[in-house]
Amino acid sequence: MKDKMKTVAFSNLIASLVFLGAGAWAYSQTLSFRTVKGSYVQAATFPQIMLLGMMGFAGVLLVQSAWKLTRFGFKANDWAYEKAASLNFVKDRGVLFALVTMVLCAAFVAWFRTLGYVLASFLLCFAVMVLIGKRNLVQMLLISALVPLCMWLLFYLLLKVNIPMGPLTFVRDFVDDIL
Amino acid sequence: MDFQLLLSSYASVFTNLQVVLMTLLGAFGGILLGAIPGMTATMGVALLVPFSFGMDLIPAVGLLLGIYCGGMYGGSISAILIHTPGTPSAAATLIDGYPMTQKGQGGYALSVAMFSSFCGGIIGALIMTFASPVIARAAMNFNSGEMFMLAVFGLSVIIAISGRSVVKGLISGFLGMTLCTVGLDPTNGLPRFITRSQTGLYEGFAFIPALIGMFAVAEVIAGVERIVRGTERHAVSHEKITRVLPDGGTIGRIWPNILSGALIGTFVGAIPGAGGDIAVFVSYGANKSFSRQPEKWGTGIPNGVAATESANNGCSGGAMIPLLALGVPGDAVTAVLLGAFIMKGIQPGPMMYVSELPTVYGVFAALMLANLAMLLVGCAGVRFFAKIVSVEKTVLYPIILVVSLLGAFSINKNVFDLGVCVGFGVFGWLMNKYEFPLSPILLTLILGPMCEQNFVRYMNLNHGDFTRIFHSPIAMTFLGLAVLSILYSIWNQGRINRLQAAEAERA
């Protein structure tokens, strides 16, 4: 049983339960949508049909996966018995670092207005390079600084899109003065 | 067809410096991204859509089509040189392309690939120019019920792009359809899954940030995971490129393969959901079957490269036919292009041929120009692109991440969109990890609103009686096509799974 729990079939079983749960919750939300008298299709109708479709196929996946996990449903060389991807960030450093990257991205969003694009991107770019094992400090600093700066210049000068600069607003004034 | 207007549109596109420059830039970016394994044309177009934000429509379309065509060819560079297709559409190119490199003919293979891609693209663009107005004229009289069935037909291709589990593809599709109902109901303006205070979601999830999140941010997160785990492949090419275009003798030998590949590619590309990755194998198989020396295919002959490369670029013209004529994307890249058109305030579909005819002809000309730009950039930079296949991912991924996030922000200059982008990035990473395909979600985010609006309009016009739709021959034709498409895709996926299982058993 322990090995079966590491298969794609088992991960599909868990995923189908997640989709069923999420679908049921979302469906319960649609019941509180307001209605309009005289309208043949209410605001809730379309999402309800879609949610029923999603839950229906999640149910099919659940039955399919459960069947494949029994000894009657076993078929050699079926891809459902391949090793499933893991989310165990304690045992798998890859997952842990992927999660750290997500946290870094979330921090980027949170600090975007305060730090501005160039500074926030410098930190994000540098941090991701450190995470994935780049160790050439000069290259890391140059890439982290120049790529966001060039992108900002491209958007500001060519595409006329004003991107927040945070404490580096003086760079914008400097560019304006030059031009 | 108004030939005078067509010619003047071609002239104005080809002589507009901004359009030419943007198309060349797009072709450069497309080949660059296509050449790097793992970077698809879809991702390239998604990344660069925000760059087209401040431009007029035709230069923006030129940029995006340049990436599309460039990406289709770019994928062959890594397939030929390092046995790793840069894009799924180049998967069949390595069958003959890589053996040519092993024989010391890598440069020759690249020149054949470039020439075939160019010819395939031009043939596809010509067919699109003459076929799409005919289809659009027929579609002009569709009512809301028929438009609804057309959207259903478009959605039926979810099965074809579902990967090895059709059920998972359908779950993704229904999930995507549900996601596009978030926000205000299009008919009565009632909030759905949001509260009145969540103004950022009134119009639902912003398409481009969601797209960038699913296809770029998710890939970076997955890339970080692979690098840390040590499973990211890093292949290096030492091939010296000596020839840029094939000689007359080679062209004489490969032209039947180019022609048939381009026709097959255009035809397959025009079927919604059947993109370049399917067309190349169909073309390779057909050309091999009709060859006088089928035993030589797979050993490293230029005909194999020509058959596949002309097919994947022929697809670009083919996939534009349903996009322009019906407003239904032919593949993932054209789904992104559709989003870009909508962002520019233009709704592709039959009415575009009435209200925006000069724009339509401008798009035709831009596709032609994009293929020409691909040839020029390809010829000038083939030695550089051959080196880019070996680029370090530790540098590439952080750059993609900061460029993607900037792109997501720049659309509406809204930090909320950045959050949507990162959220969809995490969601995309999870979905990819557990093999729930993302392409159905992309397709439904585009077709979902069209499907719902026409459904509601039809129901209201027919006093809630849906069965009247079965009296419309056009609606029934689309329904029939949808059923056929679903059945064929299920059968085809089953066949692929059986073949893979048999191969695994042999191995």
XYZ file of C-alpha atoms in Angstrom:
686
model
C 0.000 0.000 0.000
C 2.895 2.330 0.817
C 4.188 2.105 -2.791
C 0.724 2.591 -4.221
C 0.507 5.872 -2.357
C 3.407 7.198 -4.417
C 1.793 6.462 -7.777
C 0.090 8.811 -10.226
C -3.123 6.839 -9.619
C -3.054 7.785 -5.936
C -2.224 11.433 -6.640
C -5.135 11.462 -9.109
C -7.382 10.105 -6.383
C -6.357 12.905 -4.018
C -6.672 15.508 -6.809
C -10.169 14.300 -7.672
C -11.188 14.692 -4.023
C -9.741 18.218 -3.996
C -11.701 19.107 -7.148
C -14.869 17.564 -5.734
C -14.478 19.516 -2.494
C -13.645 22.788 -4.245
C -16.496 22.246 -6.703
C -18.996 21.570 -3.921
C -17.871 24.699 -2.044
C -18.101 26.844 -5.204
C -21.532 25.367 -6.028
C -22.770 26.271 -2.540
C -21.576 29.835 -3.235
C -23.623 30.004 -6.442
C -26.789 29.309 -4.435
C -26.474 32.730 -2.841
C -26.134 34.606 -6.188
C -28.891 37.160 -6.698
C -31.621 36.406 -9.236
C -33.457 38.604 -11.739
C -37.165 38.088 -12.313
C -38.174 37.258 -15.873
C -34.695 36.222 -16.960
C -34.482 32.720 -18.407
C -30.814 32.335 -17.486
C -29.771 33.484 -14.038
C -26.287 34.618 -13.000
C -25.780 31.260 -11.261
C -26.904 29.033 -14.168
C -23.722 28.940 -16.253
C -21.247 28.537 -13.367
C -23.486 25.817 -11.912
C -23.443 23.861 -15.189
C -19.663 24.193 -15.371
C -19.184 23.181 -11.745
C -21.401 20.143 -12.236
C -19.286 19.234 -15.263
C -16.080 19.624 -13.271
C -17.410 17.597 -10.340
C -18.774 14.952 -12.705
C -15.381 14.398 -14.320
C -13.647 14.626 -10.927
C -15.975 11.791 -9.909
C -14.941 9.819 -12.996
C -11.264 10.390 -12.117
C -11.959 9.278 -8.542
C -13.567 6.006 -9.671
C -10.881 5.457 -12.333
C -8.042 6.003 -9.859
C -9.657 3.948 -7.104
C -10.150 1.058 -9.579
C -6.534 1.249 -10.687
C -5.396 1.066 -7.086
C -7.193 -2.248 -6.563
C -5.481 -5.448 -7.665
C -8.280 -6.059 -10.213
C -7.611 -2.818 -12.038
C -3.839 -3.261 -12.198
C -2.349 -3.282 -15.706
C 1.384 -3.515 -16.282
C 3.012 -0.505 -18.006
C 0.026 1.728 -17.338
C 1.274 5.283 -16.789
C -0.980 5.529 -13.754
C 1.613 3.446 -11.853
C 4.450 5.835 -12.550
C 5.897 7.668 -9.565
C 3.830 10.739 -8.776
C 5.293 14.183 -8.207
C 5.908 15.055 -4.595
C 4.990 18.116 -2.551
C 7.091 17.034 0.409
C 9.299 20.069 0.942
C 11.082 18.438 3.888
C 12.472 15.552 1.858
C 12.649 17.241 -1.539
C 14.862 20.332 -1.789
C 13.485 21.024 -5.256
C 9.970 21.513 -3.853
C 11.331 23.552 -0.950
C 13.164 25.934 -3.293
C 10.130 26.161 -5.580
C 8.095 27.220 -2.531
C 10.769 29.758 -1.592
C 10.558 31.155 -5.148
C 6.789 31.547 -4.713
C 7.312 33.358 -1.403
C 9.855 35.626 -3.113
C 7.336 36.374 -5.877
C 4.669 37.150 -3.271
C 7.127 39.451 -1.482
C 7.848 41.133 -4.831
C 4.139 41.858 -5.241
C 3.815 43.115 -1.664
C 6.807 45.452 -1.929
C 6.329 46.495 -5.555
C 4.798 49.915 -4.808
C 7.232 50.708 -1.991
C 10.471 49.576 -3.595
C 9.563 50.195 -7.215
C 10.131 47.822 -10.117
C 13.900 48.154 -10.511
C 14.808 47.656 -6.870
C 12.246 44.906 -6.236
C 13.346 43.099 -9.410
C 17.019 43.459 -8.479
C 16.345 41.719 -5.183
C 14.112 39.058 -6.727
C 16.501 38.298 -9.591
C 19.508 38.124 -7.268
C 17.683 35.957 -4.734
C 16.501 33.493 -7.390
C 20.032 33.227 -8.794
C 21.384 32.493 -5.314
C 18.642 29.893 -4.870
C 19.467 28.023 -8.054
C 23.155 27.951 -7.422
C 24.631 30.753 -9.530
C 27.799 31.843 -7.764
C 29.505 34.336 -10.097
C 28.898 37.483 -8.058
C 29.834 39.984 -10.770
C 27.518 38.344 -13.309
C 24.756 38.104 -10.728
C 24.981 41.781 -9.787
C 25.196 42.925 -13.391
C 22.236 40.842 -14.567
C 20.103 41.711 -11.542
C 20.741 45.423 -11.988
C 20.880 45.827 -15.751
C 17.956 43.652 -16.856
C 15.330 45.470 -14.726
C 16.851 48.846 -15.561
C 16.824 48.148 -19.311
C 13.273 46.819 -19.099
C 12.161 49.909 -17.223
C 13.847 52.156 -19.811
C 12.199 50.215 -22.632
C 8.763 50.589 -21.094
C 9.253 54.172 -20.030
C 10.842 55.552 -23.175
C 9.526 53.407 -26.003
C 6.185 52.103 -24.761
C 5.342 55.158 -22.634
C 4.303 53.030 -19.674
C 5.086 54.576 -16.311
C 6.374 51.933 -13.909
C 6.739 52.688 -10.158
C 10.356 53.421 -9.207
C 10.045 53.756 -5.417
C 13.173 55.302 -3.893
C 14.789 55.389 -7.355
C 12.366 57.990 -8.709
C 15.358 60.280 -9.198
C 16.436 57.968 -12.075
C 13.245 58.916 -13.893
C 13.888 62.608 -13.296
C 17.446 62.105 -14.509
C 16.239 60.418 -17.707
C 13.660 63.186 -18.212
C 16.365 65.819 -17.790
C 18.611 64.155 -20.355
C 15.807 63.936 -22.888
C -12.324 40.037 -52.291
C -11.174 43.620 -52.723
C -7.790 43.097 -54.425
C -7.050 46.790 -54.667
C -7.465 47.211 -50.924
C -5.487 44.028 -50.337
C -2.571 45.307 -52.427
C -2.633 48.739 -50.830
C -2.665 47.104 -47.359
C 0.354 45.008 -48.340
C 2.106 48.118 -49.622
C 1.348 50.130 -46.495
C 2.502 47.303 -44.188
C 5.702 46.576 -46.120
C 6.647 50.257 -46.305
C 5.810 51.131 -42.704
C 9.157 51.253 -40.914
C 7.628 50.693 -37.480
C 5.812 47.544 -38.637
C 8.933 46.198 -40.362
C 11.117 46.865 -37.321
C 8.632 45.357 -34.883
C 8.203 42.270 -37.061
C 11.982 41.824 -37.314
C 12.248 42.253 -33.548
C 9.457 39.726 -33.051
C 11.125 37.224 -35.389
C 14.400 37.675 -33.505
C 12.706 37.170 -30.135
C 10.701 34.237 -31.465
C 13.717 32.389 -32.870
C 15.656 33.135 -29.686
C 12.923 31.779 -27.415
C 12.086 28.903 -29.745
C 15.732 27.824 -29.807
C 15.889 27.508 -26.035
C 14.465 24.136 -24.980
C 11.392 24.546 -22.822
C 10.550 28.039 -24.054
C 7.516 27.674 -26.321
C 6.078 30.093 -28.870
C 3.037 30.421 -26.548
C 5.280 31.613 -23.761
C 7.110 33.963 -26.128
C 3.881 35.563 -27.333
C 2.526 35.741 -23.766
C 5.717 37.411 -22.544
C 5.789 39.959 -25.320
C 2.072 40.857 -25.491
C 2.599 43.626 -22.895
C 5.353 45.124 -25.080
C 2.780 45.650 -27.815
C 0.554 47.566 -25.427
C 1.585 51.068 -26.424
C 1.715 50.330 -30.169
C -0.817 50.660 -32.952
C -2.577 47.420 -33.909
C -0.630 46.419 -37.026
C 2.889 46.937 -35.579
C 1.702 45.038 -32.487
C 0.347 42.192 -34.650
C 3.592 42.226 -36.653
C 5.576 41.823 -33.433
C 3.398 38.961 -32.207
C 3.266 37.169 -35.570
C 7.038 37.583 -35.842
C 7.412 35.760 -32.527
C 4.925 33.106 -33.648
C 6.677 32.362 -36.945
C 10.155 32.781 -35.464
C 9.285 30.467 -32.581
C 8.071 27.783 -34.993
C 11.434 27.814 -36.799
C 13.522 28.436 -33.669
C 12.381 25.142 -32.160
C 14.169 23.259 -34.925
C 17.594 24.706 -34.032
C 17.902 22.871 -30.728
C 16.120 19.810 -32.200
C 18.760 19.590 -34.916
C 21.818 20.531 -32.878
C 21.273 19.022 -29.432
C 18.479 16.478 -29.965
C 16.061 18.516 -27.808
C 13.120 20.147 -29.567
C 12.890 23.785 -28.545
C 9.121 23.674 -29.014
C 6.645 20.760 -29.297
C 6.194 21.631 -32.984
C 9.824 20.737 -33.634
C 9.507 17.288 -32.087
C 9.481 15.509 -35.468
C 12.340 17.594 -36.873
C 14.870 15.800 -34.712
C 14.056 12.430 -36.354
C 16.134 13.389 -39.387
C 17.672 16.643 -38.187
C 19.794 15.224 -35.391
C 21.196 12.299 -37.444
C 22.278 14.939 -39.976
C 24.192 16.725 -37.190
C 25.773 13.430 -36.175
C 26.961 13.085 -39.777
C 28.518 16.569 -39.566
C 25.695 18.200 -41.561
C 24.123 20.273 -38.773
C 24.548 23.556 -40.661
C 23.052 21.988 -43.783
C 20.060 20.722 -41.769
C 19.529 24.190 -40.295
C 19.581 25.773 -43.756
C 16.995 23.259 -45.015
C 14.864 23.887 -41.917
C 14.977 27.643 -42.399
C 14.156 27.523 -46.111
C 11.334 25.014 -45.569
C 9.919 27.031 -42.674
C 9.880 30.125 -44.845
C 8.190 28.386 -47.801
C 5.679 26.652 -45.499
C 4.841 29.925 -43.819
C 4.335 31.762 -47.113
C 2.096 29.008 -48.522
C 0.065 28.981 -45.283
C -0.286 32.770 -45.368
C -1.468 32.689 -49.005
C -4.078 30.038 -48.262
C -5.233 32.056 -45.247
C -5.570 35.184 -47.391
C -7.927 33.506 -49.832
C -9.758 31.001 -47.605
C -10.639 33.024 -44.511
C -12.878 35.629 -46.256
C -14.961 32.784 -47.737
C -15.422 31.183 -44.307
C -16.132 34.561 -42.712
C -18.808 35.325 -45.326
C -20.538 32.059 -44.493
C -20.288 32.813 -40.777
C -21.765 36.289 -41.183
C -25.344 35.047 -40.845
C -24.823 32.950 -37.701
C -27.338 33.612 -34.926
C -26.562 33.389 -31.211
C -27.440 29.678 -31.051
C -25.091 28.899 -33.914
C -22.373 31.042 -32.360
C -22.877 29.110 -29.125
C -22.439 25.808 -30.976
C -19.380 27.237 -32.738
C -17.890 27.996 -29.323
C -18.781 24.445 -28.213
C -16.971 23.122 -31.303
C -13.985 25.286 -30.379
C -14.107 23.901 -26.851
C -14.323 20.306 -28.096
C -10.629 20.498 -28.955
C -9.895 20.468 -25.220
C -9.730 16.681 -25.577
C -7.091 16.946 -28.297
C -4.863 19.122 -26.127
C -5.426 17.166 -22.935
C -2.264 15.092 -22.994
C -2.418 11.511 -21.800
C -5.536 11.819 -19.638
C -8.714 13.003 -21.329
C -10.559 13.162 -17.978
C -7.935 15.492 -16.514
C -8.169 17.684 -19.602
C -11.934 17.917 -19.159
C -11.575 18.790 -15.481
C -9.141 21.563 -16.491
C -11.584 22.743 -19.154
C -14.569 22.941 -16.791
C -12.395 24.587 -14.160
C -11.331 27.199 -16.729
C -14.976 27.775 -17.705
C -15.821 28.298 -14.042
C -12.884 30.676 -13.573
C -14.127 32.867 -16.395
C -17.474 33.299 -14.625
C -15.742 35.068 -11.710
C -16.682 38.764 -11.666
C -19.830 40.527 -12.778
C -22.402 38.543 -14.717
C -22.298 39.878 -18.323
C -26.104 40.077 -18.684
C -27.365 41.573 -15.426
C -24.160 42.820 -13.810
C -24.614 40.720 -10.684
C -21.487 39.751 -8.728
C -20.376 36.120 -8.919
C -17.835 34.625 -6.480
C -16.873 38.163 -5.440
C -18.122 40.789 -3.033
C -18.943 44.375 -4.036
C -15.688 45.558 -2.449
C -13.466 43.347 -4.655
C -13.342 45.848 -7.507
C -10.202 44.298 -9.006
C -12.222 41.247 -9.976
C -15.291 43.013 -11.416
C -14.231 42.109 -14.942
C -12.943 38.695 -13.879
C -9.322 37.578 -13.924
C -7.276 39.724 -16.287
C -6.422 37.407 -19.176
C -2.834 38.439 -19.950
C -1.554 38.393 -16.326
C -3.246 35.000 -15.844
C -1.650 33.752 -19.048
C 1.819 35.043 -18.133
C 1.428 33.430 -14.724
C 0.431 30.025 -16.099
C 2.956 29.860 -18.912
C 5.967 31.883 -17.720
C 5.964 32.164 -13.906
C 4.891 28.515 -13.507
C 7.710 27.438 -15.846
C 10.268 29.432 -13.851
C 9.096 27.846 -10.581
C 9.272 24.395 -12.184
C 12.703 25.284 -13.604
C 14.001 26.251 -10.144
C 12.736 22.920 -8.845
C 14.458 20.990 -11.650
C 17.761 22.852 -11.268
C 17.893 22.313 -7.508
C 16.992 18.650 -7.951
C 19.617 18.295 -10.695
C 17.179 17.101 -13.371
C 17.463 20.142 -15.652
C 19.258 19.098 -18.845
C 22.051 21.309 -20.041
C 23.193 20.294 -23.518
C 25.934 22.133 -25.382
C 26.368 22.356 -29.151
C 29.805 22.609 -30.759
C 28.458 22.583 -34.304
C 30.097 25.015 -36.750
C 27.589 26.617 -39.123
C 29.036 27.091 -42.587
C 25.984 27.325 -44.840
C 22.964 29.598 -44.478
C 20.610 28.580 -47.321
C 20.345 25.272 -49.230
C 21.719 25.040 -52.805
C 19.603 24.620 -55.953
C 20.125 20.835 -56.083
C 18.792 20.390 -52.541
C 15.802 22.630 -53.218
C 15.034 20.534 -56.308
C 14.981 17.377 -54.149
C 12.998 18.739 -51.222
C 10.350 20.926 -52.879
C 7.651 18.189 -53.054
C 8.114 17.649 -49.307
C 7.908 21.384 -48.673
C 4.727 21.738 -50.721
C 2.941 18.762 -49.210
C 4.146 19.666 -45.710
C 2.860 23.230 -46.079
C -0.542 22.052 -47.326
C -0.875 19.472 -44.556
C 0.292 22.023 -41.976
C -2.195 24.636 -43.137
C -5.062 22.160 -43.182
C -4.260 20.676 -39.765
C -3.589 24.136 -38.329
C -7.018 25.314 -39.450
C -8.683 22.649 -37.291
C -9.144 24.225 -33.853
C -6.888 22.545 -31.323
C -4.798 20.626 -33.824
C -1.609 22.678 -33.818
C 1.928 22.307 -35.136
C 2.799 19.402 -32.865
C 0.185 17.222 -34.603
C 0.802 18.615 -38.103
C 4.506 17.738 -38.108
C 3.894 14.073 -37.395
C 1.048 13.878 -39.927
C 3.284 15.506 -42.534
C 6.294 13.340 -41.680
C 4.199 10.177 -41.865
C 2.515 11.141 -45.145
C 5.761 12.187 -46.832
C 7.531 9.054 -45.687
C 4.678 6.862 -46.955
C 4.802 8.460 -50.412
C 8.596 8.473 -50.602
C 10.373 6.188 -53.055
C 12.947 5.395 -50.387
C 11.042 5.276 -47.089
C 13.846 3.240 -45.507
C 16.139 6.271 -45.643
C 13.771 8.396 -43.539
C 15.057 8.719 -40.001
C 18.674 8.221 -41.018
C 19.353 11.917 -41.581
C 17.960 13.130 -44.905
C 16.965 16.734 -45.721
C 13.523 15.607 -46.967
C 12.513 14.666 -43.409
C 13.508 18.080 -42.094
C 11.719 19.830 -44.999
C 8.490 17.866 -44.493
C 8.234 18.752 -40.799
C 9.484 22.330 -40.858
C 7.228 23.387 -43.737
C 4.307 21.789 -41.877
C 4.819 23.622 -38.585
C 5.165 26.998 -40.255
C 2.256 26.242 -42.602
C 0.278 25.812 -39.398
C 0.735 29.471 -38.498
C -1.342 30.516 -41.535
C -3.823 27.689 -41.000
C -4.407 28.507 -37.329
C -5.122 32.125 -38.263
C -8.073 31.055 -40.463
C -10.506 30.125 -37.634
C -9.124 32.961 -35.514
C -9.878 35.682 -38.054
C -12.897 34.190 -39.782
C -14.737 32.743 -36.772
C -13.097 34.294 -33.726
C -12.127 30.807 -32.534
C -8.404 30.231 -31.858
C -6.754 27.368 -33.738
C -4.152 26.667 -31.057
C -2.668 27.998 -27.826
C -0.630 30.721 -29.567
C -3.599 32.012 -31.541
C -5.594 31.991 -28.284
C -3.023 34.427 -26.918
C -3.196 36.431 -30.157
C -6.975 36.572 -29.763
C -6.450 38.018 -26.287
C -4.086 40.604 -27.778
C -6.658 41.588 -30.436
C -9.339 41.997 -27.777
C -6.894 44.060 -25.697
C -6.569 46.333 -28.716
C -10.349 46.694 -28.922
C -10.835 44.433 -31.937
C -13.001 41.322 -31.771
C -11.913 38.802 -34.435
C -14.770 37.024 -36.196
C -16.923 37.377 -39.300
C -17.956 40.946 -38.485
C -14.309 41.973 -38.640
C -14.482 41.417 -42.418
C -17.214 44.040 -42.598
C -16.201 46.657 -40.077
C -12.406 46.221 -40.063
C -11.524 45.003 -43.560
C -8.345 47.123 -43.879
C -7.211 45.705 -40.512
C -7.869 42.154 -41.714
C -5.801 42.752 -44.848
C -3.138 44.375 -42.676
C -2.985 41.186 -40.613
C -2.622 39.098 -43.811
C 0.267 41.310 -44.902
C 1.810 41.196 -41.415
C 1.858 37.378 -41.505
C 3.583 37.452 -44.894
C 6.068 39.978 -43.542
C 6.614 37.877 -40.407
C 7.690 34.924 -42.542
C 10.024 37.127 -44.543
C 11.428 38.587 -41.311
C 11.968 35.072 -39.993
C 14.028 34.226 -43.083
C 16.097 37.416 -42.871
C 16.740 37.194 -39.134
C 17.346 33.450 -39.416
C 19.922 33.916 -42.197
C 21.689 36.753 -40.433
C 21.750 35.211 -36.982
C 21.847 31.463 -37.438
C 25.358 31.204 -35.935
C 24.253 33.207 -32.890
C 21.054 31.201 -32.442
C 23.067 27.989 -32.657
C 24.991 29.190 -29.596
C 21.911 30.278 -27.639
C 20.706 26.664 -27.350
C 23.405 26.228 -24.701
C 22.400 29.231 -22.585
C 22.625 28.772 -18.805
C 19.213 28.352 -17.198
C 20.495 29.831 -13.932
C 20.660 33.162 -15.756
C 17.657 32.683 -18.000
C 14.987 31.870 -15.403
C 15.495 34.935 -13.165
C 15.422 37.164 -16.276
C 12.171 35.571 -17.499
C 10.677 36.048 -14.042
C 11.321 39.792 -13.781
C 10.303 40.388 -17.408
C 7.050 38.418 -16.920
C 6.103 40.267 -13.766
C 6.719 43.607 -15.433
C 4.560 42.488 -18.365
C 1.733 41.483 -16.037
C 1.832 44.871 -14.307
C 2.095 46.989 -17.438
C -1.257 45.891 -18.942
C -3.459 47.768 -16.452
C -0.702 49.307 -14.275
C -2.322 47.493 -11.421
C -0.548 45.681 -8.566
C -3.608 43.447 -8.217
C -2.773 42.003 -11.664
C 0.699 41.165 -10.370
C -0.970 39.157 -7.623
C -3.187 37.437 -10.211
C -0.062 36.616 -12.247
C 1.804 35.096 -9.280
C -1.363 33.303 -8.129
C -1.860 31.749 -11.548
C 1.862 30.929 -11.608
C 1.538 28.856 -8.434
C -1.704 27.338 -9.714
C -0.058 26.503 -13.068
C 2.933 24.924 -11.312
C 0.648 22.698 -9.254
C -1.512 21.771 -12.247
C 1.569 20.935 -14.340
C 3.105 18.922 -11.523
C 0.054 16.679 -11.336
C -0.427 16.588 -15.122
C -3.589 18.643 -15.335
C -3.058 20.369 -18.699
C -3.067 24.168 -18.805
C -3.932 24.625 -22.491
C -7.643 23.763 -21.907
C -7.779 26.491 -19.259
C -6.231 28.957 -21.685
C -8.752 27.985 -24.355
C -11.708 28.240 -21.987
C -10.613 31.624 -20.632
C -10.917 32.852 -24.229
C -13.965 30.931 -25.415
C -15.864 30.821 -22.110
C -17.292 34.365 -22.257
C -18.268 33.901 -25.951
C -19.971 30.634 -25.041
C -21.880 32.074 -22.064
C -22.971 35.307 -23.744
C -24.378 33.498 -26.782
C -26.019 30.863 -24.600
C -27.778 33.515 -22.481
C -28.798 35.533 -25.562
C -30.169 32.426 -27.277
C -32.126 31.309 -24.217
C -33.632 34.749 -23.677
C -34.601 35.106 -27.343
C -36.202 31.654 -27.357
C -38.036 32.005 -24.043
C -35.858 29.442 -22.335
C -36.419 26.695 -24.922
C -32.987 25.253 -25.703
C -34.352 22.444 -27.900
C -35.023 24.893 -30.753
C -31.304 24.878 -31.435
C -31.697 21.360 -32.846
C -33.701 22.825 -35.761
C -30.715 24.798 -37.042
C -28.631 22.859 -39.614
C -25.598 25.076 -38.976
C -25.764 24.542 -35.214
C -26.196 20.808 -35.791
C -23.200 20.765 -38.130
C -21.033 22.359 -35.421
C -22.413 19.963 -32.830
C -21.657 17.036 -35.156
C -18.143 18.332 -35.741
C -17.670 18.759 -31.994
C -18.810 15.161 -31.366
C -16.548 13.868 -34.161
C -13.629 15.882 -32.823
C -14.182 14.506 -29.304
C -14.522 10.904 -30.490
C -11.470 11.160 -32.739
C -9.395 12.728 -29.973
C -10.393 10.067 -27.459
C -9.555 7.324 -29.954
C -6.265 8.988 -30.889
C -5.232 9.484 -27.251
C -6.047 5.865 -26.486
C -3.879 4.802 -29.423
C -1.002 6.998 -28.246
C -1.271 5.611 -24.707
C -1.293 2.024 -26.032
C 1.753 2.705 -28.223
C 3.611 4.263 -25.301
C 2.735 1.324 -23.068
C 3.960 -1.107 -25.736
C 7.182 0.880 -26.119
C 7.694 0.870 -22.356
C 7.197 -2.898 -22.331
C 9.769 -3.338 -25.103
C 12.223 -1.106 -23.264
